[in-house]
């Protein structure tokens, strides 16, 4: 441990991290540690419910039960079917402990079942709109409306095939289809139109090594280029409060609400 990363597991640690980075340039110059909230994509590594409790104790705070395919606890987005008994037990225990449920990657059947069963906080860490980029990996308008009712936040994904229609994976390139950061604003704006505000929009990115520039917008070279979304959203009529919410405020509000209870 060389101190570059600091776990954030409660409100005290969250506020300390935000205070540390209130002046980003100064914090970076000083080499301040980066706070992170530990989340799990695909719950198969949770061997038993006792392991789930241990994971909570060491700092895990959000879980997406599924990824691709058929999982131990849930069906991935490219499968049909609801939760097996073990998945329902997992949801119940997650709810008891206070986890944030990540509905990203759930099959449609699991998604609707999860919202019926889970009473705790919900987010979609990285998902886009099916009405814009048709695929079961994205959310339908019906699903988005249900997430809005639960005061969830949906983090926009910058993976090309999830941003625009007509993408053939392995063949289409960002250059051939003219993929730009502005395309993600279509998804953010669509969710905002369904909700009547940008309260439920965030940045999920998914830019953590699962793919490279072959699937990224042509005007996104480093993570710093996400800042360009600020002016793109303002040009579409998003005010300063809405932009701040998309960039961080909406997820922070959800986390504070989840952890204060």
mmCIF file of C-alpha atoms in Angstrom, residues 9-233:
data_model
loop_
_atom_site.group_PDB
_atom_site.id
_atom_site.type_symbol
_atom_site.label_atom_id
_atom_site.label_comp_id
_atom_site.label_asym_id
_atom_site.label_seq_id
_atom_site.Cartn_x
_atom_site.Cartn_y
_atom_site.Cartn_z
ATOM 1 C CA UNK A 9 -16.912 2.982 3.032
ATOM 2 C CA UNK A 10 -19.056 5.465 4.922
ATOM 3 C CA UNK A 11 -20.160 9.094 4.982
ATOM 4 C CA UNK A 12 -17.185 10.234 7.037
ATOM 5 C CA UNK A 13 -14.724 8.805 4.520
ATOM 6 C CA UNK A 14 -16.774 10.160 1.616
ATOM 7 C CA UNK A 15 -16.803 13.709 2.929
ATOM 8 C CA UNK A 16 -13.098 13.520 3.779
ATOM 9 C CA UNK A 17 -12.329 12.482 0.202
ATOM 10 C CA UNK A 18 -14.448 15.286 -1.248
ATOM 11 C CA UNK A 19 -12.751 17.813 1.036
ATOM 12 C CA UNK A 20 -9.334 16.500 0.007
ATOM 13 C CA UNK A 21 -10.211 17.010 -3.654
ATOM 14 C CA UNK A 22 -12.155 20.274 -3.310
ATOM 15 C CA UNK A 23 -9.284 21.912 -5.184
ATOM 16 C CA UNK A 24 -8.396 19.236 -7.771
ATOM 17 C CA UNK A 25 -5.255 20.929 -9.102
ATOM 18 C CA UNK A 26 -3.820 21.397 -5.622
ATOM 19 C CA UNK A 27 -4.738 17.849 -4.623
ATOM 20 C CA UNK A 28 -3.080 16.416 -7.717
ATOM 21 C CA UNK A 29 0.041 18.508 -7.153
ATOM 22 C CA UNK A 30 0.245 17.259 -3.578
ATOM 23 C CA UNK A 31 -0.254 13.659 -4.693
ATOM 24 C CA UNK A 32 -3.444 13.288 -2.664
ATOM 25 C CA UNK A 33 -4.886 9.786 -2.578
ATOM 26 C CA UNK A 34 -7.892 8.994 -4.762
ATOM 27 C CA UNK A 35 -10.963 7.736 -2.969
ATOM 28 C CA UNK A 36 -12.830 4.734 -4.351
ATOM 29 C CA UNK A 37 -16.042 2.922 -3.528
ATOM 30 C CA UNK A 38 -15.641 -0.820 -3.989
ATOM 31 C CA UNK A 39 -18.219 -2.327 -6.343
ATOM 32 C CA UNK A 40 -18.548 -5.828 -7.789
ATOM 33 C CA UNK A 41 -19.667 -6.598 -11.351
ATOM 34 C CA UNK A 42 -21.062 -10.115 -11.431
ATOM 35 C CA UNK A 43 -21.574 -11.740 -8.023
ATOM 36 C CA UNK A 44 -20.288 -15.235 -8.807
ATOM 37 C CA UNK A 45 -17.231 -14.737 -6.594
ATOM 38 C CA UNK A 46 -19.519 -14.410 -3.548
ATOM 39 C CA UNK A 47 -19.319 -18.085 -2.578
ATOM 40 C CA UNK A 48 -21.867 -17.997 0.256
ATOM 41 C CA UNK A 49 -23.942 -15.435 2.138
ATOM 42 C CA UNK A 50 -21.290 -15.557 4.864
ATOM 43 C CA UNK A 51 -18.796 -14.372 2.242
ATOM 44 C CA UNK A 52 -21.210 -11.545 1.399
ATOM 45 C CA UNK A 53 -21.103 -10.404 5.030
ATOM 46 C CA UNK A 54 -17.301 -10.592 5.017
ATOM 47 C CA UNK A 55 -17.237 -8.541 1.807
ATOM 48 C CA UNK A 56 -19.377 -5.878 3.473
ATOM 49 C CA UNK A 57 -17.003 -5.835 6.429
ATOM 50 C CA UNK A 58 -13.952 -5.236 4.226
ATOM 51 C CA UNK A 59 -15.680 -2.451 2.312
ATOM 52 C CA UNK A 60 -17.740 -3.772 -0.614
ATOM 53 C CA UNK A 61 -20.711 -1.428 -1.005
ATOM 54 C CA UNK A 62 -22.367 -2.113 -4.384
ATOM 55 C CA UNK A 63 -23.044 -5.307 -6.314
ATOM 56 C CA UNK A 64 -24.310 -6.052 -9.803
ATOM 57 C CA UNK A 65 -25.466 -9.691 -9.542
ATOM 58 C CA UNK A 66 -24.944 -10.405 -13.268
ATOM 59 C CA UNK A 67 -22.489 -9.862 -16.097
ATOM 60 C CA UNK A 68 -22.658 -11.800 -19.368
ATOM 61 C CA UNK A 69 -24.237 -15.243 -19.600
ATOM 62 C CA UNK A 70 -25.788 -17.426 -16.927
ATOM 63 C CA UNK A 71 -24.443 -16.599 -13.492
ATOM 64 C CA UNK A 72 -24.628 -18.255 -10.117
ATOM 65 C CA UNK A 73 -27.057 -15.631 -8.857
ATOM 66 C CA UNK A 74 -28.585 -13.976 -11.922
ATOM 67 C CA UNK A 75 -29.008 -14.076 -15.675
ATOM 68 C CA UNK A 76 -26.917 -11.673 -17.701
ATOM 69 C CA UNK A 77 -28.458 -9.285 -20.205
ATOM 70 C CA UNK A 78 -27.898 -11.754 -23.062
ATOM 71 C CA UNK A 79 -29.991 -14.473 -21.382
ATOM 72 C CA UNK A 80 -33.647 -14.952 -20.509
ATOM 73 C CA UNK A 81 -35.057 -15.894 -17.144
ATOM 74 C CA UNK A 82 -35.318 -14.616 -13.609
ATOM 75 C CA UNK A 83 -33.296 -15.168 -10.453
ATOM 76 C CA UNK A 84 -32.585 -18.689 -9.233
ATOM 77 C CA UNK A 85 -33.278 -19.320 -5.515
ATOM 78 C CA UNK A 86 -29.676 -18.441 -4.621
ATOM 79 C CA UNK A 87 -30.070 -15.085 -6.366
ATOM 80 C CA UNK A 88 -33.198 -14.245 -4.415
ATOM 81 C CA UNK A 89 -31.375 -15.106 -1.190
ATOM 82 C CA UNK A 90 -28.488 -12.871 -2.282
ATOM 83 C CA UNK A 91 -30.839 -9.948 -2.950
ATOM 84 C CA UNK A 92 -32.463 -10.390 0.441
ATOM 85 C CA UNK A 93 -29.128 -10.412 2.263
ATOM 86 C CA UNK A 94 -27.826 -7.444 0.241
ATOM 87 C CA UNK A 95 -30.949 -5.542 1.225
ATOM 88 C CA UNK A 96 -30.453 -6.424 4.881
ATOM 89 C CA UNK A 97 -26.829 -5.282 4.901
ATOM 90 C CA UNK A 98 -27.456 -2.043 3.002
ATOM 91 C CA UNK A 99 -25.766 -2.682 -0.347
ATOM 92 C CA UNK A 100 -26.479 -0.562 -3.396
ATOM 93 C CA UNK A 101 -27.948 -2.862 -6.050
ATOM 94 C CA UNK A 102 -26.451 -2.322 -9.504
ATOM 95 C CA UNK A 103 -28.990 -3.413 -12.128
ATOM 96 C CA UNK A 104 -26.504 -3.101 -14.993
ATOM 97 C CA UNK A 105 -26.184 -6.302 -17.065
ATOM 98 C CA UNK A 106 -29.319 -7.957 -15.635
ATOM 99 C CA UNK A 107 -31.588 -9.817 -18.028
ATOM 100 C CA UNK A 108 -34.945 -8.133 -18.522
ATOM 101 C CA UNK A 109 -36.646 -10.776 -16.365
ATOM 102 C CA UNK A 110 -34.109 -10.322 -13.575
ATOM 103 C CA UNK A 111 -34.348 -6.549 -13.849
ATOM 104 C CA UNK A 112 -38.093 -6.445 -13.253
ATOM 105 C CA UNK A 113 -37.880 -9.059 -10.514
ATOM 106 C CA UNK A 114 -35.068 -7.163 -8.793
ATOM 107 C CA UNK A 115 -37.079 -3.955 -8.675
ATOM 108 C CA UNK A 116 -40.016 -5.863 -7.200
ATOM 109 C CA UNK A 117 -37.914 -7.572 -4.551
ATOM 110 C CA UNK A 118 -35.255 -5.027 -3.612
ATOM 111 C CA UNK A 119 -36.235 -2.252 -1.231
ATOM 112 C CA UNK A 120 -32.804 -0.621 -0.852
ATOM 113 C CA UNK A 121 -30.907 1.871 -3.029
ATOM 114 C CA UNK A 122 -30.471 1.120 -6.727
ATOM 115 C CA UNK A 123 -28.242 2.431 -9.475
ATOM 116 C CA UNK A 124 -27.202 1.418 -12.970
ATOM 117 C CA UNK A 125 -23.467 2.061 -12.973
ATOM 118 C CA UNK A 126 -23.021 1.865 -16.752
ATOM 119 C CA UNK A 127 -26.022 1.565 -19.058
ATOM 120 C CA UNK A 128 -27.509 3.443 -22.027
ATOM 121 C CA UNK A 129 -30.880 3.728 -23.794
ATOM 122 C CA UNK A 130 -32.324 0.924 -25.916
ATOM 123 C CA UNK A 131 -34.457 3.366 -27.900
ATOM 124 C CA UNK A 132 -31.272 4.966 -29.287
ATOM 125 C CA UNK A 133 -28.918 1.975 -29.566
ATOM 126 C CA UNK A 134 -31.233 -1.053 -29.828
ATOM 127 C CA UNK A 135 -29.825 -4.002 -27.872
ATOM 128 C CA UNK A 136 -30.845 -5.925 -24.758
ATOM 129 C CA UNK A 137 -27.715 -4.552 -23.058
ATOM 130 C CA UNK A 138 -29.443 -1.162 -22.931
ATOM 131 C CA UNK A 139 -32.564 -0.165 -20.977
ATOM 132 C CA UNK A 140 -35.983 0.225 -22.527
ATOM 133 C CA UNK A 141 -37.994 3.349 -21.764
ATOM 134 C CA UNK A 142 -40.184 1.256 -19.464
ATOM 135 C CA UNK A 143 -37.124 0.200 -17.468
ATOM 136 C CA UNK A 144 -35.787 3.752 -17.336
ATOM 137 C CA UNK A 145 -39.124 5.028 -16.009
ATOM 138 C CA UNK A 146 -39.069 2.392 -13.261
ATOM 139 C CA UNK A 147 -35.539 3.440 -12.297
ATOM 140 C CA UNK A 148 -36.674 7.059 -12.198
ATOM 141 C CA UNK A 149 -39.505 6.044 -9.832
ATOM 142 C CA UNK A 150 -36.889 4.459 -7.557
ATOM 143 C CA UNK A 151 -34.759 7.636 -7.667
ATOM 144 C CA UNK A 152 -31.924 5.653 -9.249
ATOM 145 C CA UNK A 153 -29.028 7.103 -11.240
ATOM 146 C CA UNK A 154 -27.982 5.728 -14.637
ATOM 147 C CA UNK A 155 -24.329 6.129 -15.610
ATOM 148 C CA UNK A 156 -23.771 6.693 -19.340
ATOM 149 C CA UNK A 157 -21.412 4.278 -21.133
ATOM 150 C CA UNK A 158 -18.806 5.400 -23.692
ATOM 151 C CA UNK A 159 -18.512 2.050 -25.480
ATOM 152 C CA UNK A 160 -19.219 2.661 -29.169
ATOM 153 C CA UNK A 161 -21.670 -0.153 -29.855
ATOM 154 C CA UNK A 162 -23.763 1.036 -26.902
ATOM 155 C CA UNK A 163 -23.757 4.672 -28.026
ATOM 156 C CA UNK A 164 -25.034 4.600 -31.610
ATOM 157 C CA UNK A 165 -27.220 2.328 -33.761
ATOM 158 C CA UNK A 166 -25.813 0.341 -36.649
ATOM 159 C CA UNK A 167 -22.554 -0.687 -34.982
ATOM 160 C CA UNK A 168 -21.230 -4.128 -35.957
ATOM 161 C CA UNK A 169 -18.837 -5.281 -33.275
ATOM 162 C CA UNK A 170 -15.426 -6.135 -34.696
ATOM 163 C CA UNK A 171 -16.122 -4.325 -37.971
ATOM 164 C CA UNK A 172 -17.413 -0.815 -37.307
ATOM 165 C CA UNK A 173 -14.831 1.751 -36.235
ATOM 166 C CA UNK A 174 -15.365 5.089 -34.481
ATOM 167 C CA UNK A 175 -14.024 6.809 -37.592
ATOM 168 C CA UNK A 176 -16.324 4.970 -40.016
ATOM 169 C CA UNK A 177 -19.454 5.817 -38.040
ATOM 170 C CA UNK A 178 -18.377 9.300 -36.881
ATOM 171 C CA UNK A 179 -18.562 8.484 -33.183
ATOM 172 C CA UNK A 180 -18.211 11.557 -30.934
ATOM 173 C CA UNK A 181 -18.601 12.333 -27.245
ATOM 174 C CA UNK A 182 -21.700 14.291 -28.255
ATOM 175 C CA UNK A 183 -23.468 11.005 -29.010
ATOM 176 C CA UNK A 184 -23.566 10.183 -25.301
ATOM 177 C CA UNK A 185 -25.495 13.407 -24.769
ATOM 178 C CA UNK A 186 -28.320 11.822 -26.785
ATOM 179 C CA UNK A 187 -28.689 9.170 -24.083
ATOM 180 C CA UNK A 188 -28.369 11.602 -21.190
ATOM 181 C CA UNK A 189 -30.894 13.938 -22.784
ATOM 182 C CA UNK A 190 -33.319 11.073 -23.461
ATOM 183 C CA UNK A 191 -33.294 10.016 -19.793
ATOM 184 C CA UNK A 192 -33.683 13.648 -18.727
ATOM 185 C CA UNK A 193 -36.680 14.050 -21.044
ATOM 186 C CA UNK A 194 -38.340 10.944 -19.573
ATOM 187 C CA UNK A 195 -37.675 12.185 -16.040
ATOM 188 C CA UNK A 196 -38.330 15.873 -16.568
ATOM 189 C CA UNK A 197 -34.857 16.692 -15.220
ATOM 190 C CA UNK A 198 -31.259 15.461 -15.252
ATOM 191 C CA UNK A 199 -31.565 14.127 -11.680
ATOM 192 C CA UNK A 200 -31.149 10.506 -12.767
ATOM 193 C CA UNK A 201 -28.237 10.946 -15.185
ATOM 194 C CA UNK A 202 -24.581 10.287 -14.476
ATOM 195 C CA UNK A 203 -21.320 9.223 -16.094
ATOM 196 C CA UNK A 204 -20.536 5.518 -15.923
ATOM 197 C CA UNK A 205 -17.905 5.588 -18.707
ATOM 198 C CA UNK A 206 -16.722 1.920 -18.495
ATOM 199 C CA UNK A 207 -13.344 3.281 -19.647
ATOM 200 C CA UNK A 208 -11.365 1.074 -17.298
ATOM 201 C CA UNK A 209 -9.515 -1.239 -19.643
ATOM 202 C CA UNK A 210 -12.251 -3.425 -21.113
ATOM 203 C CA UNK A 211 -11.708 -1.857 -24.523
ATOM 204 C CA UNK A 212 -9.536 0.751 -26.186
ATOM 205 C CA UNK A 213 -9.757 3.495 -28.784
ATOM 206 C CA UNK A 214 -11.199 1.014 -31.283
ATOM 207 C CA UNK A 215 -14.548 1.452 -29.475
ATOM 208 C CA UNK A 216 -14.223 5.003 -28.105
ATOM 209 C CA UNK A 217 -15.415 8.327 -29.506
ATOM 210 C CA UNK A 218 -12.831 9.833 -31.842
ATOM 211 C CA UNK A 219 -12.576 12.963 -29.669
ATOM 212 C CA UNK A 220 -11.839 10.968 -26.505
ATOM 213 C CA UNK A 221 -8.114 10.372 -26.120
ATOM 214 C CA UNK A 222 -7.751 10.342 -22.332
ATOM 215 C CA UNK A 223 -10.197 10.339 -19.430
ATOM 216 C CA UNK A 224 -9.672 14.105 -19.166
ATOM 217 C CA UNK A 225 -11.545 14.543 -22.444
ATOM 218 C CA UNK A 226 -14.791 13.665 -20.675
ATOM 219 C CA UNK A 227 -14.725 17.290 -19.519
ATOM 220 C CA UNK A 228 -15.828 18.184 -23.047
ATOM 221 C CA UNK A 229 -19.274 16.855 -22.144
ATOM 222 C CA UNK A 230 -19.787 19.980 -20.009
ATOM 223 C CA UNK A 231 -20.151 22.362 -22.973
ATOM 224 C CA UNK A 232 -22.015 19.758 -25.031
ATOM 225 C CA UNK A 233 -24.713 19.501 -22.353
#
